[in-house]
CSV table of C-alpha atoms in Angstrom, one decimal:
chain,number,residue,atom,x,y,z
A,1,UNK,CA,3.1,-35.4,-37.6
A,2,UNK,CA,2.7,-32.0,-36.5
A,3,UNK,CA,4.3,-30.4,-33.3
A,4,UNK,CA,2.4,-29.2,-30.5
A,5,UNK,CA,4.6,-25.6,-29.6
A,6,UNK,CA,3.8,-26.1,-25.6
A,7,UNK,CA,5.6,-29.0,-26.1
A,8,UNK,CA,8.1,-28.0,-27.8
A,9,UNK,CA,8.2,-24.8,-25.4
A,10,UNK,CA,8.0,-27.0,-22.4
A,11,UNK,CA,10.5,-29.8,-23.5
A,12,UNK,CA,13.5,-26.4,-24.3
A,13,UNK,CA,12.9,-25.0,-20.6
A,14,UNK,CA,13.5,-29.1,-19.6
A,15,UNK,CA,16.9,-29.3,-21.5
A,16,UNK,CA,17.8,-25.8,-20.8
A,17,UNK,CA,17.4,-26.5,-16.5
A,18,UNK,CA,19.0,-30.3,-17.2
A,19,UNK,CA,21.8,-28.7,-18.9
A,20,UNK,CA,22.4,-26.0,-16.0
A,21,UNK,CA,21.7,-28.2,-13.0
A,22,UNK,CA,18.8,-27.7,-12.2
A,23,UNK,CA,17.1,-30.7,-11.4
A,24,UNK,CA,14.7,-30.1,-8.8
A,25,UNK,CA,12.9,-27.3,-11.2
A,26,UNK,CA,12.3,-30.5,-13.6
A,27,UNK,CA,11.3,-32.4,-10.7
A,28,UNK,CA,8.7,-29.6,-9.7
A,29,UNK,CA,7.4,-29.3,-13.0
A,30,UNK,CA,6.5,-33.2,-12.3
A,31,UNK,CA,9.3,-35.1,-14.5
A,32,UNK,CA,10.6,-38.4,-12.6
A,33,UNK,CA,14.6,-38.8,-12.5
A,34,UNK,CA,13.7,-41.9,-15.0
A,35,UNK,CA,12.5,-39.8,-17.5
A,36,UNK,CA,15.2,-37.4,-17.1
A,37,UNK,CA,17.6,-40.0,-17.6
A,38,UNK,CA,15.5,-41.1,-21.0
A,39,UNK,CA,16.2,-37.5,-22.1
A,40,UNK,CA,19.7,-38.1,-22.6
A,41,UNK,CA,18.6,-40.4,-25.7
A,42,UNK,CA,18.0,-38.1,-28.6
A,43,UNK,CA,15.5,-40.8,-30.0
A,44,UNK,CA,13.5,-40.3,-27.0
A,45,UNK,CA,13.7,-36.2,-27.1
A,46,UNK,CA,12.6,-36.7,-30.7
A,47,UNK,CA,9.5,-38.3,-29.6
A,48,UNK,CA,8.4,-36.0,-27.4
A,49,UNK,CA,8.7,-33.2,-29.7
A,50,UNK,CA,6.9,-34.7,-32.5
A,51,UNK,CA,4.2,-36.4,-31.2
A,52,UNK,CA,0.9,-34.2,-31.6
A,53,UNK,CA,-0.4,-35.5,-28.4
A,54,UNK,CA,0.2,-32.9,-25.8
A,55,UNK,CA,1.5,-34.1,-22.3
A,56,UNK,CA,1.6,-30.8,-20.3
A,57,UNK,CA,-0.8,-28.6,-19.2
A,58,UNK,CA,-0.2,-24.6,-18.4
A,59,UNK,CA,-2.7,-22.8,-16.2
A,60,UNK,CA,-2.6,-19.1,-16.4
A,61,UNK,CA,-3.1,-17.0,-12.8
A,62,UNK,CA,-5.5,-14.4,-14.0
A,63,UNK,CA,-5.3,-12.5,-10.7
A,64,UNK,CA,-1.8,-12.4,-10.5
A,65,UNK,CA,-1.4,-11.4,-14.9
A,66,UNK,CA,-4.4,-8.1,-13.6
A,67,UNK,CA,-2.0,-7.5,-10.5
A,68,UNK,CA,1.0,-7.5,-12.7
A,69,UNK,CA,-0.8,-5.3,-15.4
A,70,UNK,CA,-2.3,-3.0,-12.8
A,71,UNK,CA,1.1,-2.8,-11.2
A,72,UNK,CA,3.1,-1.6,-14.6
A,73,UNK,CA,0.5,0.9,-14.8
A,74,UNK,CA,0.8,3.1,-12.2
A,75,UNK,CA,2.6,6.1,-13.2
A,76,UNK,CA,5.8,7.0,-11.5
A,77,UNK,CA,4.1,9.6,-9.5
A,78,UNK,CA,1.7,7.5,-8.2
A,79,UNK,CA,4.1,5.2,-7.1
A,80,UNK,CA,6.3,7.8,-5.3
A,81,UNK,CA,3.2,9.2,-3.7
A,82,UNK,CA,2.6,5.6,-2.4
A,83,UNK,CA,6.0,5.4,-1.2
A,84,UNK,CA,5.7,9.0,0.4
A,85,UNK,CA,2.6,8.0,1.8
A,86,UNK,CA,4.2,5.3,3.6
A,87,UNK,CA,7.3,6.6,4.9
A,88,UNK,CA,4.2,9.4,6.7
A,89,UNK,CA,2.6,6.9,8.9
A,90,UNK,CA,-0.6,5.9,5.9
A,91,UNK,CA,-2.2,2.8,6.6
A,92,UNK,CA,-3.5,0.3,4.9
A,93,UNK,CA,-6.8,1.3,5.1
A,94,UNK,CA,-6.1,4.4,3.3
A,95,UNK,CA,-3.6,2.7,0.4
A,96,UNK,CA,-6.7,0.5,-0.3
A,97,UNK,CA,-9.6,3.7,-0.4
A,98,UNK,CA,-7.1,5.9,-3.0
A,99,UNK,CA,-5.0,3.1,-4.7
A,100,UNK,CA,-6.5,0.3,-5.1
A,101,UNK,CA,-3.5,-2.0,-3.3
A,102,UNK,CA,-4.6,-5.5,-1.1
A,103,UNK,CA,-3.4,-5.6,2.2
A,104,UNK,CA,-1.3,-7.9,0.5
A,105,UNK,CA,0.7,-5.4,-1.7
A,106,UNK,CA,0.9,-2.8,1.1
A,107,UNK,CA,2.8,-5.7,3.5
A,108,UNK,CA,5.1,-6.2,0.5
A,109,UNK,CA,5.8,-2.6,-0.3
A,110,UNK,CA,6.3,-2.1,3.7
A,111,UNK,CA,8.4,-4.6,3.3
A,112,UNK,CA,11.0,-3.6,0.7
A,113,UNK,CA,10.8,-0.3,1.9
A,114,UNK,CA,12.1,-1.2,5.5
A,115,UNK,CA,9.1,0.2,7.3
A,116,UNK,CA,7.1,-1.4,10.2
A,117,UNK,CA,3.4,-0.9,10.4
A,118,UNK,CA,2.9,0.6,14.1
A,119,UNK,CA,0.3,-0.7,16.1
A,120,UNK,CA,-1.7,0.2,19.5
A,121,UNK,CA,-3.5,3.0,20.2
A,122,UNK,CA,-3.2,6.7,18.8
A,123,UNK,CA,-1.3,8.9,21.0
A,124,UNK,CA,-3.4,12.2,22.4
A,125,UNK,CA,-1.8,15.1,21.1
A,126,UNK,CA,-2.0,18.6,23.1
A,127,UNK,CA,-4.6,21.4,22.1
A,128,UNK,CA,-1.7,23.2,20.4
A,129,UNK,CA,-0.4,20.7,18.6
A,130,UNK,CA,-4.3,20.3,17.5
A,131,UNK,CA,-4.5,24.3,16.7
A,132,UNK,CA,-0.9,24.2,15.1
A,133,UNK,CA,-2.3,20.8,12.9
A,134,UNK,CA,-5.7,22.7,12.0
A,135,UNK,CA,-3.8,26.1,10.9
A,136,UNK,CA,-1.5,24.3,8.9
A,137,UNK,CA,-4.1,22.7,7.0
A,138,UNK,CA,-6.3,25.4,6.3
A,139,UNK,CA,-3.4,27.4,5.2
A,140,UNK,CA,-2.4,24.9,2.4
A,141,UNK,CA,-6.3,24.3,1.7
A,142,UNK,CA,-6.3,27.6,0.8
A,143,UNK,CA,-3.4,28.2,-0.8
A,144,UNK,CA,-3.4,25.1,-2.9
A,145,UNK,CA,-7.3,25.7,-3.7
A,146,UNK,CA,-7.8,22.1,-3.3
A,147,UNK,CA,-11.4,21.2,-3.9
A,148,UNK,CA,-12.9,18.2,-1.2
A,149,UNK,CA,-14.4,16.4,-4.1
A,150,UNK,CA,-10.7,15.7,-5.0
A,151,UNK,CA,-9.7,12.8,-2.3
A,152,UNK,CA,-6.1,11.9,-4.1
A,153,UNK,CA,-5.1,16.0,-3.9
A,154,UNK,CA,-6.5,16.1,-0.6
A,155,UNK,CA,-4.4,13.5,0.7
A,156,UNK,CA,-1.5,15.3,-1.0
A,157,UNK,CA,-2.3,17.9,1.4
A,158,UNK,CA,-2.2,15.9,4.4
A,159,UNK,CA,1.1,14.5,3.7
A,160,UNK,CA,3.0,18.1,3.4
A,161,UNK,CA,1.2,18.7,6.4
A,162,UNK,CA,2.8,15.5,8.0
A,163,UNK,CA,6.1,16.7,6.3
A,164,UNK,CA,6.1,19.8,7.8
A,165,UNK,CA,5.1,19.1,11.6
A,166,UNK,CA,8.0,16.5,10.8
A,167,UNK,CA,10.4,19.1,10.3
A,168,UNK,CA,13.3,19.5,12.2
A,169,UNK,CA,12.0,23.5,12.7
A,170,UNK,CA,8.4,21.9,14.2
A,171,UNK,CA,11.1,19.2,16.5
A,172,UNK,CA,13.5,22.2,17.9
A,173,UNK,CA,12.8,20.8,22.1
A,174,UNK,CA,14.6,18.1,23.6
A,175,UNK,CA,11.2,17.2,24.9
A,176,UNK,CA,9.3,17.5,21.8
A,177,UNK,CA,6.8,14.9,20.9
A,178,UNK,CA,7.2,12.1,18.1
A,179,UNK,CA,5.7,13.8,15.4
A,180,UNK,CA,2.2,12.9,14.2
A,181,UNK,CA,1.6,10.0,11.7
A,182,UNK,CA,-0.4,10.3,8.5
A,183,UNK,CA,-2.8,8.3,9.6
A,184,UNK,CA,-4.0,10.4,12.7
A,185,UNK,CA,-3.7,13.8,10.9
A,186,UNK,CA,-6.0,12.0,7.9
A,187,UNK,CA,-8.4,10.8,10.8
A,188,UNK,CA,-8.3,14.3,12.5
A,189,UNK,CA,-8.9,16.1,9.4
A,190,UNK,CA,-12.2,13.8,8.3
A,191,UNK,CA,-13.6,14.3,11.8
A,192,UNK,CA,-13.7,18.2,11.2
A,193,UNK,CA,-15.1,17.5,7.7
A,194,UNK,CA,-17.9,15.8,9.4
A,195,UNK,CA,-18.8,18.2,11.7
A,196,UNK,CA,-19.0,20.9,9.1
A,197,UNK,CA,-15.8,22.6,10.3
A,198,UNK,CA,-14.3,23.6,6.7
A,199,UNK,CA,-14.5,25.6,5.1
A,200,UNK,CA,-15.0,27.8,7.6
A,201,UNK,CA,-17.5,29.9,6.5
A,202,UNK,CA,-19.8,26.9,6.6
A,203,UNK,CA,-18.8,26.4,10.6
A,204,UNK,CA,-18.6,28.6,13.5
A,205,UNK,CA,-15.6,30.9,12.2
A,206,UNK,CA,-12.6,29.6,15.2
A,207,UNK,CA,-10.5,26.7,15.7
A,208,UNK,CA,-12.1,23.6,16.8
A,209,UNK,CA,-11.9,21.9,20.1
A,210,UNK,CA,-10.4,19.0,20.3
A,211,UNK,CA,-12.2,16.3,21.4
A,212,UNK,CA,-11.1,14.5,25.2
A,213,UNK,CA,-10.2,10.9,25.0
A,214,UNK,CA,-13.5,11.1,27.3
A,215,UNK,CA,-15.5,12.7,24.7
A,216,UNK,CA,-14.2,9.8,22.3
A,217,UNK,CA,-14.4,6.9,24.0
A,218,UNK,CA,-18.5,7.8,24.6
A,219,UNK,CA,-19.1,7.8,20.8
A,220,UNK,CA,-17.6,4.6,20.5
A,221,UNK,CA,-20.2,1.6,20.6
A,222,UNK,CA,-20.0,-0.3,24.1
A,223,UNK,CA,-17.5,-2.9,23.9
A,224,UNK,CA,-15.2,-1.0,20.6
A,225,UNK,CA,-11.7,-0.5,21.7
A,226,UNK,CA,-9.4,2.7,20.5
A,227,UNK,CA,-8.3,2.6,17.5
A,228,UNK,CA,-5.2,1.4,16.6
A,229,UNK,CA,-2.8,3.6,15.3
A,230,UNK,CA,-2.9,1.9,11.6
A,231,UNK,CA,-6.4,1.4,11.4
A,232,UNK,CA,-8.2,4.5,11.9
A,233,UNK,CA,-11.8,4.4,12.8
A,234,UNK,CA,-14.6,3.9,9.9
C-alpha cells in the first residue's frame, strides 16, 4: 500500500497538538474525542497512515495566498509611505486609489498602528491658512519638479506639506488651529487641479479664492451631505 502524504501531513499535525494539549484544534479540524482516544493505539495510527484512501480534504484561500503575496511584496518604502500616509490624516479612499489596499487592510493597519479614522465633516480653514497651504505647495511643486502625471510623487508632496503645516513652527499660538489632515489638503489640491489653477501659467497668475462653505454646499447635488472628513468628495 502506498501513503497518501496529506495524510500522513495531516495525521503529524494530529499527534503533534494531542501531544501538546491541544485538543480543541483536533476537534476543529473535525476529529471526535473517540477517535482521539483510538489514536493512542499504534495499530490504529498505522492504519491511518497507510491506507491509500484519503480521509481529509485541504481547501486553499486563493484570495487570502494573493493578499499574502501582494503583501510581502511591497517594498519597505512603500510600506513606510503607507504608514506616513496614515499617521497625516489619508483615508481610505486614497490608500485604495495609489495602493491597492481593501478597506479591509486599511482598518487593520489603523489598527496596529493605534490611529482612529476621524469622522464628521471637514473643518473650514481661514483664507490664510488656504494662501499659506497653496504657497507651500507650489513651492515644493516646483522645487521637487514633480510632474502631475506622477499621482504616487504627487502625494509625496502632499504629505511634506501636511508635515510641515504640522510643525511645531506652523503651531507657535495658543489659539492655533488643529492642523490640517491629509485628506483635506489632497481634496484642496485636486479642486485647484480642476479648475486649471497649476501650473500657474495655465491659470490666472494669483492665489486662488477659496471657496465659502456657501459656494460648496450649491455644487453639491440636492440632498448630498458634506463630506466627511475621511471620505473626501468623488
Amino acid at each position: 500500500m502506498s501513503k497518501t502524504p496529506i495524510n500522513e501531513a495531516i495525521l503529524s499535525q494530529v499527534l503533534h497538538n494531542v501531544r501538546n494539549g491541544q485538543l480543541r484544534r483536533c476537534f476543529e479540524m473535525g476529529l471526535e474525542p473517540e477517535v482521539l482516544a483510538q489514536l493512542q493505539q499504534p495499530s490504529a495510527l498505522s492504519l491511518l497512515l497507510n491506507t491509500p484512501v484519503s480521509w481529509c480534504n485541504v481547501t486553499i484561500d486563493g484570495e487570502m495566498v494573493k493578499k499574502i503575496l501582494n503583501s510581502a511584496q511591497r517594498s519597505d518604502g512603500e510600506v513606510r509611505m503607507i504608514e506616513r500616509a496614515l499617521r497625516l490624516g489619508a483615508t481610505t479612499h486614497m490608500l485604495q486609489q495609489f495602493f491597492g489596499l481593501s478597506p479591509q487592510d486599511v482598518a487593520l493597519q489603523r489598527l496596529m498602528m493605534g490611529i482612529t479614522a476621524r469622522r464628521g465633516r471637514w473643518r473650514e480653514f481661514s483664507e490664510e491658512t488656504d494662501a499659506d497651504l497653496w504657497y507651500r505647495w507650489t513651492h515644493l511643486m516646483k522645487e521637487h519638479q514633480v510632474s502631475l502625471a506622477d499621482s504616487v510623487a504627487m502625494l509625496d508632496i502632499a504629505m511634506l506639506v501636511a508635515e510641515e503645516m504640522k510643525s511645531p513652527d506652523s503651531l507657535v499660538a495658543e489659539d492655533a488651529p488643529e492642523p490640517l489632515s491629509l485628506a483635506v489638503i489632497w481634496h484642496r489640491i485636486q479642486s485647484w487641479l480642476r479648475e486649471g489653477l497649476y501650473p500657474p501659467s495655465q491659470g490666472h497668475g494669483q492665489l486662488p479664492r477659496k471657496p465659502s462653505a456657501g459656494t460648496k454646499l450649491a455644487q453639491r447635488k440636492p440632498g448630498q451631505s458634506s463630506p466627511a472628513e475621511g471620505d473626501p468628495e468623488p
